[in-house]
Amino acid sequence: MHLSPAALVLLSITTAVQAHYTFPRLVVNGKAEEKDWSVTRMTKNANGKNGVENPTSGDIRCYTSQTAANVATVPAGSTIHYVSTQQINHPGPTQYYLAKVPSGSSAKTFDGSGNVWFKIHTSMPVVDKNKQMTWPGQNGYITTNATIPDNTPDGEYLLRVEQIALHMAMQANKAQFYLACSQIQITGGGNGTPGPLVALPGAYKSSDPGILVNIGAIAPDAYKPPGPPVWTGE
Ligand SMILES: *[C@@H]1O[C@H](CO)[C@@H](O)[C@H](O)[C@H]1NC(C)=O
């Protein structure tokens, strides 16, 4: 059988789509958001599912998403993760950020602009005896678990998940950022001073060593996730 060039293009597009994913559903202490995109903002790639490749574009913040109808209540200390639409088959770290909604705004409307984002979690690869790297959450259908720090002040926040696919990252602007933002209200928190605070876009450059990287050629423990350090919780 001979496939026409058009059929071959279609085949490769289909294959590419299958390798991509989005995170439409937040899970808090094992309880999932009741339906997709109800507290998580529907991203521009909800259908195509392709990742963001330019880490300095506006899409890197919340993927140019629509606001969601609801706000999830998330007690400080909760374990959170996201359900993925497809298997998370690409290697790379998972990171979570929070942004406190400024007074006068609300989680349903805040656009996440300004130096407001702090990191609460990142994941590093595990190395086996054959020096093969695997990443927490890789090949599963849910993202890595993270804990909302006990000391996070109460209030409304945007919660941002990203999984950075590094299989093509040896070329500039070929790491793929799979990400989503959810509208949450943190309760029962503390008196911490979260930071360092960064802007998105702003925190990442295309040439960051965690973004432009050949993961086959570095020592596995040498990987440096992009962005600020994880907030210590103090
Ligand atoms: C992640 O957290 C959920 C509860 O939200 C728990 O059921 C699950 O076992 C945890 N997974 C891992 C790998 O710790």
Coordinates of C-alpha atoms and ligand atoms in Angstrom, one line a residue:
M1 CA 0.0 0.0 0.0
H2 CA 1.2 3.5 -0.9
L3 CA 0.2 6.4 1.5
S4 CA -0.2 9.7 -0.2
P5 CA 1.9 12.6 1.2
A6 CA -1.3 14.1 2.7
A7 CA -2.1 10.8 4.5
L8 CA 1.5 10.7 5.8
V9 CA 1.1 14.3 7.2
L10 CA -2.1 13.3 8.8
L11 CA -0.5 10.2 10.3
S12 CA 2.3 12.3 11.8
I13 CA -0.1 14.9 13.2
T14 CA -2.2 12.2 14.8
T15 CA 0.9 10.6 16.4
A16 CA 2.1 14.0 17.7
V17 CA -1.3 14.8 19.3
Q18 CA -1.3 11.4 21.1
A19 CA 2.0 12.3 22.7
H20 CA 0.6 15.6 24.1
Y21 CA -1.5 16.3 27.1
T22 CA -3.3 18.8 29.3
F23 CA -4.2 19.0 33.0
P24 CA -7.9 19.9 33.2
R25 CA -8.6 18.5 36.7
L26 CA -7.1 19.4 40.1
V27 CA -7.2 16.8 42.8
V28 CA -7.0 17.9 46.5
N29 CA -6.4 15.2 49.1
G30 CA -7.7 12.6 46.7
K31 CA -10.9 14.5 45.7
A32 CA -11.0 15.5 42.1
E33 CA -12.5 18.7 40.7
E34 CA -16.1 17.6 39.8
K35 CA -15.6 18.2 36.1
D36 CA -12.8 19.2 33.8
W37 CA -12.1 23.0 33.7
S38 CA -14.4 23.9 36.6
V39 CA -11.7 25.4 38.9
T40 CA -8.9 24.9 36.5
R41 CA -8.8 27.5 33.7
M42 CA -9.3 26.1 30.3
T43 CA -6.1 26.5 28.4
K44 CA -5.8 27.6 24.8
N45 CA -4.4 24.1 24.0
A46 CA -7.4 22.2 25.5
N47 CA -8.0 20.6 22.1
G48 CA -4.6 20.4 20.4
K49 CA -2.8 19.7 23.7
N50 CA 0.6 20.9 22.4
G51 CA 3.1 22.3 24.9
V52 CA 4.4 25.8 25.1
E53 CA 7.8 26.0 23.4
N54 CA 8.8 29.6 23.9
P55 CA 9.4 30.1 27.7
T56 CA 9.3 33.9 27.3
S57 CA 5.9 34.0 25.6
G58 CA 2.7 35.0 27.5
D59 CA 1.5 31.5 27.2
I60 CA 4.0 30.4 29.8
R61 CA 1.9 31.9 32.6
C62 CA -1.4 30.1 32.3
Y63 CA -1.5 29.2 28.6
T64 CA -3.8 32.1 27.7
S65 CA -6.6 30.4 29.5
Q66 CA -10.3 31.4 30.1
T67 CA -11.2 32.0 33.7
A68 CA -13.0 29.1 35.4
A69 CA -16.5 29.2 37.0
N70 CA -15.4 28.0 40.5
V71 CA -12.8 28.4 43.2
A72 CA -11.5 25.2 45.1
T73 CA -11.1 25.3 48.8
V74 CA -7.6 23.9 49.6
P75 CA -6.6 23.6 53.3
A76 CA -2.9 24.4 53.9
G77 CA -1.0 21.1 54.2
S78 CA -3.2 19.5 51.5
T79 CA -1.7 17.1 48.9
I80 CA -2.4 18.2 45.4
H81 CA -1.9 16.8 41.9
Y82 CA -3.6 17.0 38.5
V83 CA -5.2 14.4 36.2
S84 CA -3.7 14.3 32.7
T85 CA -5.7 13.8 29.6
Q86 CA -3.0 11.4 28.2
Q87 CA -0.1 9.5 29.6
I88 CA 2.7 11.9 30.7
N89 CA 5.2 10.1 28.5
H90 CA 7.9 12.8 28.1
P91 CA 10.8 13.0 30.6
G92 CA 11.2 16.1 32.7
P93 CA 10.5 17.8 36.0
T94 CA 7.1 18.8 37.4
Q95 CA 6.9 22.1 39.3
Y96 CA 4.1 23.9 41.1
Y97 CA 3.7 27.6 41.7
L98 CA 1.3 29.8 43.7
A99 CA 0.4 33.4 43.1
K100 CA -1.5 35.3 45.8
V101 CA -4.4 37.3 44.4
P102 CA -3.9 41.0 45.1
S103 CA -6.4 42.8 47.3
G104 CA -9.1 44.3 45.2
S105 CA -9.0 41.3 42.7
S106 CA -10.3 37.8 42.9
A107 CA -9.2 34.3 41.9
K108 CA -12.0 34.3 39.3
T109 CA -10.5 37.4 37.6
F110 CA -6.8 37.8 38.5
D111 CA -4.6 37.5 35.4
G112 CA -1.5 36.5 37.4
S113 CA 0.6 39.4 36.2
G114 CA 3.4 41.0 38.1
N115 CA 6.1 39.5 40.5
V116 CA 3.6 37.3 42.3
W117 CA 4.6 33.7 41.6
F118 CA 6.5 31.5 44.1
K119 CA 7.5 27.9 43.7
I120 CA 6.3 25.3 46.1
H121 CA 7.5 22.1 44.5
T122 CA 9.9 20.7 42.0
S123 CA 10.9 17.2 41.1
M124 CA 14.3 15.7 40.3
P125 CA 15.0 12.6 38.3
V126 CA 15.7 9.2 39.9
V127 CA 18.8 7.4 38.6
D128 CA 19.0 3.6 38.5
K129 CA 22.1 1.5 38.5
N130 CA 22.4 1.7 34.7
K131 CA 22.5 5.5 35.1
Q132 CA 19.1 5.8 33.4
M133 CA 17.0 8.8 34.5
T134 CA 13.4 8.5 35.3
W135 CA 11.2 11.3 36.6
P136 CA 8.5 11.3 39.2
G137 CA 5.2 11.0 37.5
Q138 CA 6.6 10.0 34.1
N139 CA 4.4 7.5 32.2
G140 CA 1.6 7.9 34.6
Y141 CA -1.8 9.7 34.1
I142 CA -1.5 12.0 37.1
T143 CA 1.1 14.6 37.9
T144 CA 3.5 14.3 40.8
N145 CA 2.0 15.1 44.3
A146 CA 2.9 18.3 46.0
T147 CA 2.0 19.7 49.5
I148 CA 0.6 23.2 50.0
P149 CA 3.0 24.5 52.7
D150 CA 1.4 24.8 56.1
N151 CA 2.7 28.3 56.5
T152 CA 1.0 29.7 53.4
P153 CA -1.1 32.7 54.4
D154 CA -4.9 32.3 53.9
G155 CA -6.5 33.8 50.9
E156 CA -7.2 33.3 47.2
Y157 CA -4.4 32.2 44.9
L158 CA -3.8 30.9 41.4
L159 CA -2.1 27.5 41.5
R160 CA 0.1 26.6 38.5
V161 CA 1.3 23.2 37.5
E162 CA 3.9 22.6 34.8
Q163 CA 5.6 19.5 33.5
I164 CA 8.6 20.3 31.3
A165 CA 9.1 17.8 28.5
L166 CA 12.9 17.6 27.8
H167 CA 13.1 15.0 25.1
M168 CA 13.8 17.7 22.4
A169 CA 15.4 20.2 24.7
M170 CA 18.8 20.0 23.2
Q171 CA 17.5 22.5 20.6
A172 CA 16.6 26.0 21.6
N173 CA 12.8 26.6 22.2
K174 CA 12.1 22.8 21.9
A175 CA 11.5 22.0 25.5
Q176 CA 7.7 21.7 25.9
F177 CA 5.9 23.2 28.8
Y178 CA 2.6 21.4 29.7
L179 CA 0.8 23.6 32.2
A180 CA -2.4 24.8 33.7
C181 CA -3.6 27.3 36.4
S182 CA -6.4 26.7 38.9
Q183 CA -8.4 29.1 41.1
I184 CA -8.1 28.2 44.8
Q185 CA -8.7 29.5 48.3
I186 CA -6.2 28.5 50.9
T187 CA -7.6 28.0 54.4
G188 CA -6.1 27.1 57.7
G189 CA -2.7 28.5 56.7
G190 CA 0.0 30.4 58.5
N191 CA 2.1 33.5 58.7
G192 CA 4.8 32.7 56.2
T193 CA 6.3 35.2 53.8
P194 CA 6.4 33.3 50.5
G195 CA 9.2 34.0 48.0
P196 CA 11.2 34.6 46.0
L197 CA 8.5 36.2 43.9
V198 CA 8.9 36.1 40.1
A199 CA 6.9 37.1 37.1
L200 CA 5.7 34.7 34.3
P201 CA 6.8 35.4 31.7
G202 CA 10.1 36.7 33.1
A203 CA 11.4 33.9 35.3
Y204 CA 12.5 31.7 32.4
K205 CA 14.9 32.3 29.5
S206 CA 15.3 30.0 26.5
S207 CA 18.9 29.5 27.4
D208 CA 18.3 28.5 31.1
P209 CA 20.3 25.3 31.8
G210 CA 17.1 23.5 32.8
I211 CA 15.4 24.4 29.5
L212 CA 18.1 24.2 26.9
V213 CA 19.7 20.9 27.9
N214 CA 20.6 17.5 26.5
I215 CA 19.5 15.2 29.3
G216 CA 21.3 12.3 27.7
A217 CA 24.6 14.1 28.1
I218 CA 24.5 15.5 31.7
A219 CA 25.0 13.8 35.0
P220 CA 21.4 13.0 36.2
D221 CA 22.0 14.8 39.5
A222 CA 23.3 17.9 37.6
Y223 CA 19.9 18.8 36.2
K224 CA 18.9 22.3 37.4
P225 CA 15.1 23.0 37.2
P226 CA 14.4 26.5 35.8
G227 CA 12.9 29.3 37.9
P228 CA 13.4 30.4 41.5
P229 CA 14.2 28.1 44.4
V230 CA 11.3 26.4 46.2
W231 CA 9.9 28.5 49.0
T232 CA 11.3 27.3 52.3
G233 CA 8.0 27.8 54.1
E234 CA 9.4 30.4 56.5
Ligands
LIG1 C1 -0.8 11.3 45.9 O1 -1.8 11.7 46.7 C2 -3.0 11.0 46.7 C3 -4.0 11.7 47.6 O2 -4.3 12.9 47.0 C4 -2.7 9.6 47.2 O3 -3.9 8.8 47.0 C5 -1.6 9.0 46.3 O4 -1.2 7.7 46.8 C6 -0.4 9.9 46.3 N1 0.6 9.3 45.3 C7 1.9 9.2 45.7 C8 2.8 8.6 44.6 O5 2.4 9.4 46.7

